[in-house]
């Protein structure tokens, strides 16, 4: 289904097209309210008769009604594409067979109580509507018509939907958005990661038709940040969460390379670093983290990196090729970078304070098994030590000196020693922040200030499965959920967060997935083979 949108505004306002709020022409503001335009959306809404063109439709018999038991799923071929057929409570459902997030086969996932959960990263879809109900990911699944004739199950589907295997959840669209004051906004979202984007999208999905502005210090539209350390040569357009046409189509303004320096909660004004001020009615703080830098001697030497942007990751790959790489910190980021660079670099070394990588998260036994996998792939570890000096030659990194006295040859250094919440600009605002700098929110992602919400890596929130203890969970999946809950409560839905934290990492073709939230454990029970890295570990207290 092709949705055509035309936005027309009065002639006198057309000069504002593509203008940033400070009045300077800027390619950084993606706006639809401007000169009349047409935009085409890849949207597949579910309607009573979604198949307007008979040539675009395929109908196929896929099985006998008795071929599936209740609670079973089957991937079926319709000739021009596949669908997921589901039987639950004696009813049949058909939907896209791949998770829109990374393309996992949903037939290998879990079906329970009207939902299918992705086997890779835990995204969850409603089998009746195809809608995404838990994250990560932004898109829902296409849903197909099922009919039963003479004990045979038939699926009728759009060829396009079968091939695309995803649909943008239907969004409300406001046609007349011509009366905006460029210095004011109804919803201001500070930060353009997963939390900020999901918040903006949810507002539109729920029918919010007033102005939405996202601002980010980054130079790019929202992108898949976890890929930066797993696929380091990715370009921004390859990992963009949405194309720029999407933001125009749904009138979500994105201000790039814009930093909020202060928030005036009394007058509801955000003050930017360049002095520009913007009013808001509702505010979402989703600024994420700032990566820690080394504080040792020689820290200003060239070719020492934090992996924060696509440019950082690309530059490291280029400089590391056939050279010596030292990674400081056996964090998820550090270990993923080490795994990615082993086939490209001459040598890869990891320096870590702890005795074993991931000991805090996975325990010593699992940590050692992971460490062995890295050692088998030529990665050298220097444990229970830290960097005392970075030495240079002609301004560029040449050696990393450890406190143990060891000197490592190094052409490139990647630092992954943790992060702190990017909330310094809120210190004088009146918004409650804890001793570590995290914004404190309730189950509805609300701060102590009415109309001000916070989401993502920079918050502590009450976790239901920990008896509502305030926790910080800096996971990609959780950021999505935070953004959705914040948006629903901006619209006074009274929705409380209820999800299980989930993270994953991928190294050397192995994926480690972790569900739950552990803060220390007494015992680790392992089923399977740790040496082969085919196991399940249960952390108990």
Short mmCIF file of N, CA and C in Angstrom, two decimals, residues 175-260:
data_model
loop_
_atom_site.label_atom_id
_atom_site.label_comp_id
_atom_site.label_asym_id
_atom_site.label_seq_id
_atom_site.Cartn_x
_atom_site.Cartn_y
_atom_site.Cartn_z
N UNK A 175 -1.73 16.74 9.05
CA UNK A 175 -1.49 17.32 7.74
C UNK A 175 -1.13 18.80 7.83
N UNK A 176 -1.76 19.52 8.75
CA UNK A 176 -1.50 20.96 8.81
C UNK A 176 -0.64 21.30 10.01
N UNK A 177 0.63 21.54 9.74
CA UNK A 177 1.57 21.84 10.82
C UNK A 177 2.25 23.17 10.52
N UNK A 178 1.45 24.16 10.22
CA UNK A 178 2.02 25.39 9.68
C UNK A 178 2.19 26.50 10.70
N UNK A 179 1.71 26.28 11.92
CA UNK A 179 1.70 27.40 12.87
C UNK A 179 2.79 27.29 13.93
N UNK A 180 3.86 26.54 13.62
CA UNK A 180 4.90 26.37 14.61
C UNK A 180 5.70 27.65 14.84
N UNK A 181 5.99 27.87 16.09
CA UNK A 181 6.98 28.89 16.44
C UNK A 181 8.31 28.16 16.52
N UNK A 182 9.29 28.58 15.75
CA UNK A 182 10.53 27.82 15.65
C UNK A 182 11.32 27.75 16.96
N UNK A 183 11.02 28.60 17.91
CA UNK A 183 11.76 28.55 19.17
C UNK A 183 10.99 27.79 20.26
N UNK A 184 9.86 27.20 19.90
CA UNK A 184 9.11 26.45 20.90
C UNK A 184 8.74 25.08 20.34
N UNK A 185 8.44 24.18 21.24
CA UNK A 185 8.10 22.82 20.84
C UNK A 185 7.15 22.23 21.87
N UNK A 186 6.39 21.25 21.48
CA UNK A 186 5.54 20.59 22.45
C UNK A 186 6.28 19.46 23.16
N UNK A 187 7.05 18.66 22.39
CA UNK A 187 7.88 17.63 23.02
C UNK A 187 9.31 17.82 22.54
N UNK A 188 10.21 18.00 23.48
CA UNK A 188 11.63 18.09 23.17
C UNK A 188 12.31 16.83 23.72
N UNK A 189 13.02 16.13 22.85
CA UNK A 189 13.74 14.92 23.22
C UNK A 189 15.23 15.20 23.13
N UNK A 190 15.92 15.15 24.26
CA UNK A 190 17.35 15.43 24.29
C UNK A 190 18.09 14.10 24.22
N UNK A 191 18.66 13.83 23.06
CA UNK A 191 19.30 12.53 22.81
C UNK A 191 18.58 11.82 21.69
N UNK A 192 19.34 11.22 20.77
CA UNK A 192 18.72 10.58 19.60
C UNK A 192 19.18 9.13 19.46
N UNK A 193 19.21 8.42 20.59
CA UNK A 193 19.48 6.99 20.56
C UNK A 193 18.16 6.23 20.46
N UNK A 194 18.19 4.97 20.88
CA UNK A 194 16.99 4.14 20.80
C UNK A 194 15.85 4.70 21.65
N UNK A 195 16.15 5.17 22.86
CA UNK A 195 15.10 5.67 23.76
C UNK A 195 14.41 6.89 23.14
N UNK A 196 15.19 7.83 22.63
CA UNK A 196 14.62 9.03 22.04
C UNK A 196 13.80 8.73 20.81
N UNK A 197 14.31 7.87 19.94
CA UNK A 197 13.59 7.56 18.70
C UNK A 197 12.29 6.82 18.98
N UNK A 198 12.33 5.81 19.86
CA UNK A 198 11.11 5.06 20.17
C UNK A 198 10.08 5.97 20.82
N UNK A 199 10.52 6.90 21.64
CA UNK A 199 9.60 7.87 22.23
C UNK A 199 8.89 8.67 21.14
N UNK A 200 9.66 9.21 20.21
CA UNK A 200 9.08 10.00 19.13
C UNK A 200 8.12 9.18 18.29
N UNK A 201 8.52 7.96 17.93
CA UNK A 201 7.66 7.11 17.11
C UNK A 201 6.37 6.74 17.85
N UNK A 202 6.51 6.42 19.13
CA UNK A 202 5.32 6.04 19.91
C UNK A 202 4.33 7.20 20.00
N UNK A 203 4.83 8.40 20.19
CA UNK A 203 3.94 9.57 20.23
C UNK A 203 3.13 9.66 18.94
N UNK A 204 3.78 9.50 17.81
CA UNK A 204 3.06 9.56 16.53
C UNK A 204 2.09 8.39 16.38
N UNK A 205 2.51 7.19 16.80
CA UNK A 205 1.63 6.02 16.70
C UNK A 205 0.36 6.21 17.53
N UNK A 206 0.49 6.91 18.65
CA UNK A 206 -0.65 7.11 19.55
C UNK A 206 -1.49 8.33 19.17
N UNK A 207 -1.17 8.97 18.07
CA UNK A 207 -2.01 10.06 17.58
C UNK A 207 -1.55 11.46 17.96
N UNK A 208 -0.40 11.59 18.59
CA UNK A 208 0.11 12.92 18.95
C UNK A 208 0.50 13.64 17.67
N UNK A 209 -0.08 14.80 17.43
CA UNK A 209 0.12 15.48 16.14
C UNK A 209 0.79 16.84 16.27
N UNK A 210 1.23 17.20 17.48
CA UNK A 210 1.92 18.47 17.64
C UNK A 210 3.42 18.28 17.38
N UNK A 211 4.18 19.33 17.64
CA UNK A 211 5.58 19.36 17.26
C UNK A 211 6.44 18.43 18.13
N UNK A 212 7.35 17.69 17.49
CA UNK A 212 8.33 16.85 18.17
C UNK A 212 9.71 17.25 17.64
N UNK A 213 10.62 17.56 18.57
CA UNK A 213 12.00 17.89 18.19
C UNK A 213 12.94 16.97 18.96
N UNK A 214 13.85 16.30 18.22
CA UNK A 214 14.92 15.53 18.85
C UNK A 214 16.22 16.30 18.61
N UNK A 215 17.07 16.37 19.61
CA UNK A 215 18.38 16.99 19.40
C UNK A 215 19.46 16.04 19.86
N UNK A 216 20.58 16.07 19.16
CA UNK A 216 21.68 15.17 19.46
C UNK A 216 23.02 15.85 19.20
N UNK A 217 24.01 15.50 20.00
CA UNK A 217 25.36 16.00 19.79
C UNK A 217 26.01 15.31 18.59
N UNK A 218 25.44 14.18 18.18
CA UNK A 218 25.98 13.43 17.05
C UNK A 218 25.70 14.17 15.75
N UNK A 219 26.44 13.84 14.71
CA UNK A 219 26.24 14.47 13.41
C UNK A 219 25.28 13.66 12.54
N UNK A 220 24.84 12.49 13.05
CA UNK A 220 24.00 11.60 12.25
C UNK A 220 22.61 11.47 12.85
N UNK A 221 21.68 11.04 12.00
CA UNK A 221 20.37 10.63 12.49
C UNK A 221 20.55 9.38 13.35
N UNK A 222 19.53 9.01 14.15
CA UNK A 222 19.68 7.85 15.05
C UNK A 222 20.19 6.61 14.33
N UNK A 223 21.15 5.91 14.95
CA UNK A 223 21.71 4.71 14.33
C UNK A 223 21.89 3.61 15.37
N UNK A 224 22.20 2.41 14.88
CA UNK A 224 22.32 1.21 15.70
C UNK A 224 23.70 1.19 16.37
N UNK A 225 23.79 1.83 17.53
CA UNK A 225 25.09 2.00 18.18
C UNK A 225 25.76 0.68 18.58
N UNK A 226 25.03 -0.37 19.02
CA UNK A 226 25.71 -1.63 19.37
C UNK A 226 26.53 -2.22 18.22
N UNK A 227 26.20 -1.86 16.98
CA UNK A 227 26.95 -2.41 15.85
C UNK A 227 28.34 -1.80 15.71
N UNK A 228 28.58 -0.67 16.37
CA UNK A 228 29.86 0.00 16.20
C UNK A 228 31.04 -0.86 16.63
N UNK A 229 30.86 -1.66 17.66
CA UNK A 229 31.95 -2.51 18.14
C UNK A 229 31.89 -3.93 17.57
N UNK A 230 30.75 -4.29 16.99
CA UNK A 230 30.60 -5.64 16.42
C UNK A 230 30.87 -5.67 14.93
N UNK A 231 30.62 -4.56 14.26
CA UNK A 231 30.83 -4.45 12.82
C UNK A 231 31.43 -3.07 12.56
N UNK A 232 32.73 -2.97 12.79
CA UNK A 232 33.36 -1.65 12.93
C UNK A 232 33.52 -0.87 11.62
N UNK A 233 33.39 -1.53 10.49
CA UNK A 233 33.52 -0.80 9.23
C UNK A 233 32.17 -0.36 8.67
N UNK A 234 31.12 -0.42 9.50
CA UNK A 234 29.79 0.01 9.06
C UNK A 234 29.76 1.52 8.83
N UNK A 235 29.09 1.93 7.75
CA UNK A 235 28.91 3.35 7.49
C UNK A 235 27.59 3.81 8.09
N UNK A 236 27.46 5.10 8.41
CA UNK A 236 26.25 5.61 9.09
C UNK A 236 24.94 5.22 8.39
N UNK A 237 24.92 5.30 7.06
CA UNK A 237 23.67 5.00 6.35
C UNK A 237 23.34 3.51 6.43
N UNK A 238 24.35 2.65 6.63
CA UNK A 238 24.10 1.21 6.74
C UNK A 238 23.46 0.84 8.08
N UNK A 239 23.76 1.63 9.11
CA UNK A 239 23.25 1.29 10.44
C UNK A 239 22.20 2.29 10.93
N UNK A 240 21.73 3.16 10.03
CA UNK A 240 20.68 4.11 10.41
C UNK A 240 19.43 3.36 10.84
N UNK A 241 18.82 3.78 11.93
CA UNK A 241 17.59 3.13 12.40
C UNK A 241 16.40 3.48 11.52
N UNK A 242 16.41 4.68 10.98
CA UNK A 242 15.38 5.14 10.04
C UNK A 242 16.03 6.03 8.99
N UNK A 243 15.56 5.98 7.74
CA UNK A 243 16.09 6.91 6.73
C UNK A 243 15.56 8.31 6.99
N UNK A 244 16.23 9.32 6.42
CA UNK A 244 15.80 10.70 6.68
C UNK A 244 14.39 10.96 6.16
N UNK A 245 13.96 10.21 5.12
CA UNK A 245 12.60 10.38 4.61
C UNK A 245 11.56 10.04 5.66
N UNK A 246 11.91 9.10 6.53
CA UNK A 246 10.97 8.72 7.60
C UNK A 246 10.69 9.91 8.52
N UNK A 247 11.74 10.63 8.88
CA UNK A 247 11.58 11.77 9.79
C UNK A 247 10.77 12.88 9.14
N UNK A 248 10.98 13.07 7.85
CA UNK A 248 10.18 14.07 7.13
C UNK A 248 8.71 13.63 7.08
N UNK A 249 8.50 12.36 6.75
CA UNK A 249 7.14 11.87 6.58
C UNK A 249 6.31 11.98 7.85
N UNK A 250 6.95 11.74 8.99
CA UNK A 250 6.21 11.78 10.25
C UNK A 250 6.48 13.05 11.04
N UNK A 251 7.12 14.01 10.39
CA UNK A 251 7.34 15.33 10.98
C UNK A 251 8.01 15.24 12.35
N UNK A 252 9.11 14.50 12.39
CA UNK A 252 9.96 14.45 13.59
C UNK A 252 11.22 15.22 13.25
N UNK A 253 11.41 16.37 13.88
CA UNK A 253 12.56 17.21 13.58
C UNK A 253 13.78 16.70 14.35
N UNK A 254 14.90 16.62 13.66
CA UNK A 254 16.13 16.16 14.29
C UNK A 254 17.20 17.25 14.14
N UNK A 255 17.65 17.77 15.27
CA UNK A 255 18.72 18.76 15.27
C UNK A 255 20.02 18.04 15.61
N UNK A 256 20.92 17.93 14.63
CA UNK A 256 22.19 17.25 14.88
C UNK A 256 23.26 18.26 15.27
N UNK A 257 24.30 17.75 15.92
CA UNK A 257 25.40 18.57 16.44
C UNK A 257 24.88 19.74 17.27
N UNK A 258 23.88 19.45 18.10
CA UNK A 258 23.28 20.45 19.00
C UNK A 258 23.33 19.90 20.42
N UNK A 259 23.93 20.65 21.32
CA UNK A 259 24.10 20.19 22.70
C UNK A 259 23.32 21.09 23.66
N UNK A 260 22.50 20.45 24.51
CA UNK A 260 21.78 21.20 25.54
C UNK A 260 22.74 21.44 26.71
#
